[in-house]
Coordinates of C-alpha atoms in Angstrom, one line a residue:
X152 CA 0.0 0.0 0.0
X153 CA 1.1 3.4 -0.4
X154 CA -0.1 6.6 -0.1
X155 CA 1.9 9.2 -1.4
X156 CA 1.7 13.3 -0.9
X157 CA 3.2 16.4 -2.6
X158 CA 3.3 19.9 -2.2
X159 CA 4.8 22.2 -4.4
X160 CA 6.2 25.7 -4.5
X161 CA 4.8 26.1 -1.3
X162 CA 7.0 28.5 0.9
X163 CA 10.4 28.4 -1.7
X164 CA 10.4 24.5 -1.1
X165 CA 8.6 21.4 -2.3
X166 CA 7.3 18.8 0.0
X167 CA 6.6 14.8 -1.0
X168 CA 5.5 12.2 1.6
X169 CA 5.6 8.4 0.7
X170 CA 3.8 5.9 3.0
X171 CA 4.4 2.1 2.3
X172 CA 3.6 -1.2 3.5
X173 CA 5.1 -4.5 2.3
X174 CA 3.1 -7.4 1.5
X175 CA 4.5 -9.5 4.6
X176 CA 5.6 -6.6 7.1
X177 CA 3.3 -5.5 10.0
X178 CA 4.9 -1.9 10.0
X179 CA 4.3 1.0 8.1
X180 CA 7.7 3.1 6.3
X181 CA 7.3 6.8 5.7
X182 CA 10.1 8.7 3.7
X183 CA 9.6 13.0 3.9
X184 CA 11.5 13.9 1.0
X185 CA 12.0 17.6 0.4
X186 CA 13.7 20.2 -1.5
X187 CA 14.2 22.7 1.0
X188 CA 17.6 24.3 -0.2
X189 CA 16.9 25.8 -4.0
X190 CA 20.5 25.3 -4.9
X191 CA 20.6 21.7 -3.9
X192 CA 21.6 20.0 -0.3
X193 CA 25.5 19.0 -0.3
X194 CA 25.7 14.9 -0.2
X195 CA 22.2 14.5 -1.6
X196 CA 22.9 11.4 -3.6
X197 CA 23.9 9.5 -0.6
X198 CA 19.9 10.2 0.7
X199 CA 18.3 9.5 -2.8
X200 CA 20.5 7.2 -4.4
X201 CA 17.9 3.9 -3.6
X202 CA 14.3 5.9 -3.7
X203 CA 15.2 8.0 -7.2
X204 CA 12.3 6.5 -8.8
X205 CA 8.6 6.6 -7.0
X206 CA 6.1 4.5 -8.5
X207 CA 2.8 5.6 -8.9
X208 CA -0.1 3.7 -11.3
X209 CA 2.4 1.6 -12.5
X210 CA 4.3 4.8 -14.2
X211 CA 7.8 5.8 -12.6
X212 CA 8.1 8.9 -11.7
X213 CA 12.2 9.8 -12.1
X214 CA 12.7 12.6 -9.0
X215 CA 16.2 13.8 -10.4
X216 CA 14.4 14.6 -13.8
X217 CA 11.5 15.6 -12.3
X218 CA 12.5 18.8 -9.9
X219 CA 14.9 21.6 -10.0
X220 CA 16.6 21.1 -6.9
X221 CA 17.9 17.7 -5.5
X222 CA 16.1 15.6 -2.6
X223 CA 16.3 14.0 0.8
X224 CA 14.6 11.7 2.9
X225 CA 14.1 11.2 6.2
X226 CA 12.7 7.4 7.7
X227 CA 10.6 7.2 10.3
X228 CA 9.1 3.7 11.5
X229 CA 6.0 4.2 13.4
X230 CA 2.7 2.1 13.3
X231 CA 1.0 4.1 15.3
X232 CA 1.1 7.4 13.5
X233 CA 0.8 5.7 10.4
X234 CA -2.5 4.4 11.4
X235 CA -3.5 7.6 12.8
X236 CA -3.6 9.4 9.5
X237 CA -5.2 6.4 7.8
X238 CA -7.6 6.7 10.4
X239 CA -8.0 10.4 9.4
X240 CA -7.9 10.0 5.9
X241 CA -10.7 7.1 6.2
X242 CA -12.8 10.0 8.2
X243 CA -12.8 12.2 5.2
X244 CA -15.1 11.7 2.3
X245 CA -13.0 12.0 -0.4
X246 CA -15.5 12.0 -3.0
X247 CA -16.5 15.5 -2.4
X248 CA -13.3 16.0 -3.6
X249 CA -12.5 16.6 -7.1
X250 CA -11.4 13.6 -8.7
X251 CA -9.2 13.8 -12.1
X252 CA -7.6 10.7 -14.0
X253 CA -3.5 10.6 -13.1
X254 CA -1.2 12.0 -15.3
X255 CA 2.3 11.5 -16.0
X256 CA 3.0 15.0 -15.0
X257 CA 0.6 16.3 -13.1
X258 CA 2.0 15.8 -9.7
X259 CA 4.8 17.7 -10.5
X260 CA 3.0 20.6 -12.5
X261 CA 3.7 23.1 -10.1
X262 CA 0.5 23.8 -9.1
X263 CA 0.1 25.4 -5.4
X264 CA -1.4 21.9 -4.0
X265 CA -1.4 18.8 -5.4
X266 CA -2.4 15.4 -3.2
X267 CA -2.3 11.4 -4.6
X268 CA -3.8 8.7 -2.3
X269 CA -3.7 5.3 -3.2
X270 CA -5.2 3.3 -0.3
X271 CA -6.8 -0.3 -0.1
X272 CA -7.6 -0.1 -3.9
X273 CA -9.5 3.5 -3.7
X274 CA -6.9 5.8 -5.8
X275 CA -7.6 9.5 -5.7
X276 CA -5.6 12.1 -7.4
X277 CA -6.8 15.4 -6.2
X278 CA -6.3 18.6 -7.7
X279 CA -7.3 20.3 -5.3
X280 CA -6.8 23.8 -4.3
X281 CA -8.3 25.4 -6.7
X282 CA -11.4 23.8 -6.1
X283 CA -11.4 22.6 -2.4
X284 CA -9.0 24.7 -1.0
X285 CA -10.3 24.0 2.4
X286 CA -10.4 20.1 2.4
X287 CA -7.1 19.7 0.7
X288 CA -5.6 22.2 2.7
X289 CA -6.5 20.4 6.3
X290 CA -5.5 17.3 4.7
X291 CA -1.7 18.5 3.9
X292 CA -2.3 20.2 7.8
X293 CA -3.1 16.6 9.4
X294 CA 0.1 15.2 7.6
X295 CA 2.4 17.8 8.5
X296 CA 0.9 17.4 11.8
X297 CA 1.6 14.0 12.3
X298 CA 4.8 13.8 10.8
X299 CA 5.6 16.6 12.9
X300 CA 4.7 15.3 15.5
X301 CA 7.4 12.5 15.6
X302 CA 10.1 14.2 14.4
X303 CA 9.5 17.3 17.8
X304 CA 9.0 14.3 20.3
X305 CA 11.2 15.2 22.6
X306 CA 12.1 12.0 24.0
X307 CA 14.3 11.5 20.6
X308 CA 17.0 14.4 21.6
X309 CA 16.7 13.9 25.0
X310 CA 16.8 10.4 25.7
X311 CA 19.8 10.1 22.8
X312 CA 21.8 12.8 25.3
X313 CA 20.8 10.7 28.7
X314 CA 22.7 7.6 26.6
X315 CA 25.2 9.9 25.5
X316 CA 26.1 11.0 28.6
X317 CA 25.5 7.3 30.7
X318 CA 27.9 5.9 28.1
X319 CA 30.3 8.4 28.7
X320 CA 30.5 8.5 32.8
X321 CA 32.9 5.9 33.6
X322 CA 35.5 7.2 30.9
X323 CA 35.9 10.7 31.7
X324 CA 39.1 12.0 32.0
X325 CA 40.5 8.5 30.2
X326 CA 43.1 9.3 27.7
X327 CA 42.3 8.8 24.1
X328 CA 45.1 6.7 23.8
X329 CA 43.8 4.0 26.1
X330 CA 40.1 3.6 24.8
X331 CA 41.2 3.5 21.0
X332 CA 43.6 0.7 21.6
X333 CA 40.1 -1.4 23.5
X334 CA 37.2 0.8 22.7
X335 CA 34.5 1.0 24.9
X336 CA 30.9 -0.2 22.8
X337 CA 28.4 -0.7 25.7
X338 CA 27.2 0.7 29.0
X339 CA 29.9 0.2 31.8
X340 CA 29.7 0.4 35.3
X341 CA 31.8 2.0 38.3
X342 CA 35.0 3.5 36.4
X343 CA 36.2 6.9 36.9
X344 CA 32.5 8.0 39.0
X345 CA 32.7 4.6 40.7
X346 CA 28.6 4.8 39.7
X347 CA 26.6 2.0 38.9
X348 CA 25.7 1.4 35.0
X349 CA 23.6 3.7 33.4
X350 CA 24.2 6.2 35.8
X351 CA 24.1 9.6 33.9
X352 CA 25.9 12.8 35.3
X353 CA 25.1 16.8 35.6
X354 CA 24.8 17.3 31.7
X355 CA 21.2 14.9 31.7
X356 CA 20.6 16.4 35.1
X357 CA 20.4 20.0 34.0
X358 CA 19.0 19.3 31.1
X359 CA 16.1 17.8 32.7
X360 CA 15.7 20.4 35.2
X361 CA 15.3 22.9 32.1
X362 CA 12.5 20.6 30.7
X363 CA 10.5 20.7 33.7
X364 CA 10.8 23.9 34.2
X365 CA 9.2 25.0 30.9
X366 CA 6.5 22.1 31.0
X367 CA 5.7 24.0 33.9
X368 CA 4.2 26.8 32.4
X369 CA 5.4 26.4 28.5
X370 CA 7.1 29.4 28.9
X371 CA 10.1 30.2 28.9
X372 CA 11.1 31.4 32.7
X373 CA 14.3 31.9 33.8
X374 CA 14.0 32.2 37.5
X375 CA 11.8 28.7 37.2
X376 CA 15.2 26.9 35.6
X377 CA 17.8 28.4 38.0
X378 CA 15.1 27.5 40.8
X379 CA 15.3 23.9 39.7
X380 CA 19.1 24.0 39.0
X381 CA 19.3 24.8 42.7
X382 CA 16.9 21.5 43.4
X383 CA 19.1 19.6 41.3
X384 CA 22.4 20.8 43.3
X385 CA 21.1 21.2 46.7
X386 CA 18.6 18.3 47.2
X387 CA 19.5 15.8 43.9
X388 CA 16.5 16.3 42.1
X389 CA 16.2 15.5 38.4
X390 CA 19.7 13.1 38.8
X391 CA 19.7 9.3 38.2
X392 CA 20.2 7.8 41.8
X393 CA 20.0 10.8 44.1
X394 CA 23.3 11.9 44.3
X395 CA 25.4 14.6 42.6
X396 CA 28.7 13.6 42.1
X397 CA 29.9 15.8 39.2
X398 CA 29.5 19.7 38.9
X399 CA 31.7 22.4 37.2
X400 CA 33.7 25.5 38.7
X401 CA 31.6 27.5 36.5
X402 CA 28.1 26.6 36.9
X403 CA 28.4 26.1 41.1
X404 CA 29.9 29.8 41.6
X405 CA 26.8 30.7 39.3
X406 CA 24.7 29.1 41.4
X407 CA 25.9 30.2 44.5
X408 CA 25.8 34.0 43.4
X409 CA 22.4 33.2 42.3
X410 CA 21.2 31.1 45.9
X411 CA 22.5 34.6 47.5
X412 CA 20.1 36.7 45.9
X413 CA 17.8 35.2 44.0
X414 CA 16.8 37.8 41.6
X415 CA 18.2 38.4 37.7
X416 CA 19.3 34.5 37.2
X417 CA 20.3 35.4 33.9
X418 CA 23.3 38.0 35.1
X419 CA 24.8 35.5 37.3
X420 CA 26.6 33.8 34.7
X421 CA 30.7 34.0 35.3
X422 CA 31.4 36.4 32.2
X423 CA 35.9 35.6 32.3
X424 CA 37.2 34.2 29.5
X425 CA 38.4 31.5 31.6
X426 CA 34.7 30.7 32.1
X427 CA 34.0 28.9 28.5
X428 CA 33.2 25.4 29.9
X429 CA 30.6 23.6 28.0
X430 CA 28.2 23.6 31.2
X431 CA 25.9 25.0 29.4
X432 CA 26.4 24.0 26.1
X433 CA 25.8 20.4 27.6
X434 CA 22.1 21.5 28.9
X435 CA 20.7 23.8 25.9
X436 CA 18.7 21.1 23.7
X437 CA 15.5 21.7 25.2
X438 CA 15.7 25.7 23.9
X439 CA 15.8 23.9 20.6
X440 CA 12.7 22.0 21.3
X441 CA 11.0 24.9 23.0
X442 CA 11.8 27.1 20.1
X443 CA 10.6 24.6 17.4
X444 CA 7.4 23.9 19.2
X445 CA 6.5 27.7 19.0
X446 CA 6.9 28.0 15.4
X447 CA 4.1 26.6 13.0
X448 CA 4.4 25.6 9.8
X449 CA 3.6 29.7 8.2
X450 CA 5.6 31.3 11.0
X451 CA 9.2 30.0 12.1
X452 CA 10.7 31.7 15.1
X453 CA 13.4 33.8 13.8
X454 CA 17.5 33.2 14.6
X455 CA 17.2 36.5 16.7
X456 CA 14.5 34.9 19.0
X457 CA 16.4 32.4 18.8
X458 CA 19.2 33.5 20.4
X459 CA 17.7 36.2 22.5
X460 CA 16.2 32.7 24.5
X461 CA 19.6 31.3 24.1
X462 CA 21.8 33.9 25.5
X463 CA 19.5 34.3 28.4
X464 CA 19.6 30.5 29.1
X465 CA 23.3 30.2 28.8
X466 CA 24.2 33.6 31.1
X467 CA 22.3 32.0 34.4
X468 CA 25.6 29.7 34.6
X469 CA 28.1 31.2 31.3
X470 CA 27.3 34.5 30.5
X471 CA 30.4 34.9 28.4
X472 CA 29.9 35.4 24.6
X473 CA 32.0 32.7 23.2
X474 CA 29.8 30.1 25.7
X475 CA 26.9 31.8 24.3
X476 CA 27.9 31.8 20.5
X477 CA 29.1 28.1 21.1
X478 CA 25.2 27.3 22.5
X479 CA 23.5 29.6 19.3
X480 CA 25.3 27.4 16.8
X481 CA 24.5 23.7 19.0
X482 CA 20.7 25.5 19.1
X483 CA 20.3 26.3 15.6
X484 CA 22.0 23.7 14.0
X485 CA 19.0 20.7 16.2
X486 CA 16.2 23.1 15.2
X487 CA 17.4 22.6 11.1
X488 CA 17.3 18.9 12.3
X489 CA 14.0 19.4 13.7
X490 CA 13.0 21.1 10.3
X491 CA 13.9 17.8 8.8
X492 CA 17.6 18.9 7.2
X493 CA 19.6 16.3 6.8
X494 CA 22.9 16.5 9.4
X495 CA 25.1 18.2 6.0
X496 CA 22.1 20.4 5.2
X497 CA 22.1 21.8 8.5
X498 CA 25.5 22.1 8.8
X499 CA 26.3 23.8 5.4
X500 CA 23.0 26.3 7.4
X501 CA 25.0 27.3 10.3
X502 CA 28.0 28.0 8.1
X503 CA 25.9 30.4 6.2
X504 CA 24.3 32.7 9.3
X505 CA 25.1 35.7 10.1
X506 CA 27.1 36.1 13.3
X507 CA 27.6 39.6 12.8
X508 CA 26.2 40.4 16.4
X509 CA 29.1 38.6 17.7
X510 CA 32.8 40.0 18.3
X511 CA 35.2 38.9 15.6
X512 CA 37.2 37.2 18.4
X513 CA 34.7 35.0 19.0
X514 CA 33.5 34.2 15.6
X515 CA 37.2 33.1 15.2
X516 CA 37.0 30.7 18.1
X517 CA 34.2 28.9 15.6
X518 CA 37.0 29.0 12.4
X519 CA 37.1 25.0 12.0
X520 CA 33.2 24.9 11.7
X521 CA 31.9 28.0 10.3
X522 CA 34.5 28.6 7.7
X523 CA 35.9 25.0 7.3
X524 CA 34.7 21.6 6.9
X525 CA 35.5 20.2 10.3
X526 CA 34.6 16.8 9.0
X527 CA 37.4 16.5 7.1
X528 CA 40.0 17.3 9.5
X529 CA 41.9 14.1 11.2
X530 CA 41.1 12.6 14.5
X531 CA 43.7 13.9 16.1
X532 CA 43.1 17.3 15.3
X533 CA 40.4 16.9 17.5
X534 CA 40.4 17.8 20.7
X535 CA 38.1 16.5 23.4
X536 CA 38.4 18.9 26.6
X537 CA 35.9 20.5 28.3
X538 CA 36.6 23.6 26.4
X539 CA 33.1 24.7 24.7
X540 CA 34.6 25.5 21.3
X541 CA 36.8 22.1 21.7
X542 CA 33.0 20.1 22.5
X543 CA 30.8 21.5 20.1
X544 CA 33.9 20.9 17.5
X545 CA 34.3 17.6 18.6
X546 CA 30.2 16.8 18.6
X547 CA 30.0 18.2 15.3
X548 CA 33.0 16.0 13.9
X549 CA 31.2 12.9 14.7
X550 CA 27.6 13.4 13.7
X551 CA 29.1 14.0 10.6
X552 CA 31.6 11.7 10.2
X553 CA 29.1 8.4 11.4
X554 CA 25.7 7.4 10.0
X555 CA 23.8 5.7 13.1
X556 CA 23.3 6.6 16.4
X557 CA 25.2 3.9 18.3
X558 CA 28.3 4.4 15.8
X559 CA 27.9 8.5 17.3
X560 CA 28.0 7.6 21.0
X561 CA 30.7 5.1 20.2
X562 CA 32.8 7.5 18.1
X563 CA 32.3 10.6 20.8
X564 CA 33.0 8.7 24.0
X565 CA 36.2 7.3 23.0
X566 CA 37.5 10.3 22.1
X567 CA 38.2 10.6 25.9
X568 CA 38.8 13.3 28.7
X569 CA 35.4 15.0 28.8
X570 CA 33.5 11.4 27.8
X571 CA 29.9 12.6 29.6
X572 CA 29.4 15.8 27.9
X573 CA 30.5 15.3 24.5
X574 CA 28.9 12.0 24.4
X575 CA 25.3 13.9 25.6
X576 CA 26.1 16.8 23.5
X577 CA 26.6 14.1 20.3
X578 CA 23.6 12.0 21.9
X579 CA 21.4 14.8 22.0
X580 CA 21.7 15.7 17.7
X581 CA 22.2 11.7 17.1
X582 CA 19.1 11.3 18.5
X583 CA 17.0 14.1 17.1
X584 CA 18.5 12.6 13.7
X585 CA 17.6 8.9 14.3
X586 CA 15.3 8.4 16.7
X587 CA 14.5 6.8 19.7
X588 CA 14.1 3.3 18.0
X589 CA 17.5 3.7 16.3
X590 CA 19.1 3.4 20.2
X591 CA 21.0 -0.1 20.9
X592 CA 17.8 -1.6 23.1
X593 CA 20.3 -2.8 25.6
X594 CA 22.0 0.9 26.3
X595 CA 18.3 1.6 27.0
X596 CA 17.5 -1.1 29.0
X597 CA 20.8 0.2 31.3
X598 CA 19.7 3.4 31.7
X599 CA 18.6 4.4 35.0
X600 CA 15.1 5.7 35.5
X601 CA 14.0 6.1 31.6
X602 CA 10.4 5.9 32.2
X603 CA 11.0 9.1 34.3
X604 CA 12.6 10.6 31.3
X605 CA 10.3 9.7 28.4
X606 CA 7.2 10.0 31.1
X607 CA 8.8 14.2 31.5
X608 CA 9.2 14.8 28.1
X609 CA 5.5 13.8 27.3
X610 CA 4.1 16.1 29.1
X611 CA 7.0 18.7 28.2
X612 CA 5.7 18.1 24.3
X613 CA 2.2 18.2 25.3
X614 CA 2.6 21.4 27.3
X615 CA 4.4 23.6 24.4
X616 CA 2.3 22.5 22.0
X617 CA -1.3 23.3 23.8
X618 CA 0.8 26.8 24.7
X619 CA 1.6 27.1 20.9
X620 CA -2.1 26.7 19.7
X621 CA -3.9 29.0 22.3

């Protein structure tokens, strides 16, 4: 069975959706292919190369000869969804709709809305807009809905930065050296923490603390996240087994300035040069989720918004503008993911902003990503310190440079030194990328408390989103 969608010119970029089932598999596939960059999307072929030819009514449709600007897909397994728009679709009374013969062409004529269903023998080809703008128009709606609806679940970015950072616990501060002559590819226990398997460390902790702080309201309140940053350190809240065994110089002198007075959280950030840890770099994802849910498919937040949130968010522990550059780029480059980019689509997008708000000194901290390919460099050109330009360099380098999730967490944590946070920073994208189901069952199985986690992030989701449509 398939039922297929496309959109085009709508917003500078075309959209197609292809939903199949095979004969003798009990789970749906649906591929979101999309031109979103005009000029093409760098690496393309590597995403097209086996779904270049659609078939529809027994007539191939060729996508390379067909549009302007090159393709990509994104997989998502998920019955459940699946079902849910079949379920919608099967609500609808399609014959209202106007019904024309297929044509070869005529789902790639350009016109503003264009929809093809073939389900359980019934094959519609609507036209659409011109005459039911309305119907057609709530039917694309539900889609994007539902698709979107996976790809913003939280639990994908979080969860893959909880792993991350689990994975990497035991080997912090192990040189490089040592793990790459016996690399480490599962959860381990005890190590350099002396904590029990799956035991995750301030990096999931925080982050956590900064989801329930906007599920809260689903608003964005600073006061609300230092408040809970304070749970975290003072009465280990949000951590895995009720102790806190690992915080930063940085973020506890925030926190004490901030335990002292208890008003502007966001000015009691350490603002020294010296102060560029990634402790907060490690904890930002859920601005990314926060600022996805708000936009809607017409309106995207824009990258000021963007990091107006972010700045704020990073200065209640690192208030220093390289840390809060390093956190813009981390921020913008999950919400292209969240978009649907591909990981090179999104990176070749944060090479292209405009960082003119920032000092040239710190734009040049950024060199190797924003005005170099920092996948190409060598492994040991990579550092792996707890140096925010040396983490998000080193996160970047592996999402690019690996093409599942559990070859990411493997790749980041044996890097060594700062293991935890480059391994949740790296989780964090990884996961966004390929999903929750993508995650080696047994690192999941290890990981402490995970209902907790997925159980927060539901009603995280849940809150933004009735926040967003009010």
């Amino acid at each position: 069975m398939i039922i297929g969608y496309y959109s085009q010119s709508f917003f500078g970029g075309g959209y197609y959706y292809k939903i199949s089932k095979k004969n003798d598999d009990i789970k749906y596939k649906l591929e979101v292919l999309h031109s979103a960059i005009p000029n093409g999307i760098p690496n393309a072929d590597q995403y097209i190369k086996e779904y270049e030819t659609i078939e529809f009514n027994n007539e191939d449709i060729r996508m390379k000869t067909n549009m302007d600007s090159k393709l990509q897909v994104r997989y998502i397994d998920s019955n459940i969804l699946i079902n849910e728009l079949i379920e919608y679709i099967n609500s609808i009374n399609l014959d209202k709709l106007s019904k024309n013969k297929y044509q070869n062409n005529s789902i790639m004529d350009g016109k503003n809305w264009s929809l093809y269903v073939e389900q359980l023998n019934k094959k519609y080809y609507i036209k659409g807009y011109e005459d039911e703008p309305k119907e057609v128009e709530n039917i694309w709606m539900k889609l994007h809905q539902i698709v979107d609806q996976y790809i913003r679940n939280s639990l994908n970015g979080i969860l893959g930065l909880a792993i991350g950072d689990a994975m990497g616990v035991p080997l912090e501060f192990m040189p490089r050296e040592k793990l790459l002559e016996d690399p480490v590819t599962e959860m381990k226990e005890f190590g350099s923490h002396n904590m029990p398997k799956g035991t995750w460390s301030d990096d999931t902790s925080m982050t956590l603390a900064t989801i329930d702080a906007i599920k809260s309201t689903g608003k964005m309140n600073y006061q609300d996240i230092a408040d809970n940053f304070l749970k975290w350190f003072k009465e280990a809240e949000y951590t895995a087994n009720h102790q806190v065994f690992d915080i930063g110089r940085t973020v506890l002198y925030a926190l004490a300035k901030y335990e002292q007075n208890r008003n502007n959280p966001t000015d009691c950030g350490e603002n020294s040069e010296l102060s560029n840890g990634n402790g907060s770099l490690m904890r930002i994802l859920p601005v990314a989720y926060y600022c996805y849910h708000k936009s809607s498919t017409f309106s995207r937040m824009t990258e000021d918004e963007v990091l107006e949130i972010v700045k704020d968010v990073s200065s209640i522990t690192h208030r220093h503008e390289i840390s809060i550059l390093g956190c813009y780029i981390y921020t913008i480059y999950a919400i292209r993911l969240l978009y649907g980019d591909g990981k090179y689509s999104a990176y070749q997008y944060i090479q292209n902003l405009d960082y003119s708000m920032f000092t040239k000194n710190s734009i040049n901290r950024y060199e190797r990503i924003l005005k170099n390919d920092i996948s190409k460099l060598n492994i040991d050109e990579i550092k792996s310190t707890g140096y925010i330009v040396d983490t998000l360099e080193a996160t970047i380098w592996v999402l690019l440079n690996t093409d599942n999730f559990n070859q990411a967490i493997i790749g980041a944590i044996n890097l060594g030194n700062d293991t935890d946070t480059i391994g949740a920073c790296t989780g964090g994208l990884a996961g966004i990328i390929y999903g929750v189901d993508e995650i080696n069952p047994t690192w999941k199985d290890c990981l402490k408390r995970y209902e907790y986690i997925e159980k927060l992030c539901t009603k995280f989701d849940r809150k933004i989103f009735q926040t967003t449509q009010t």
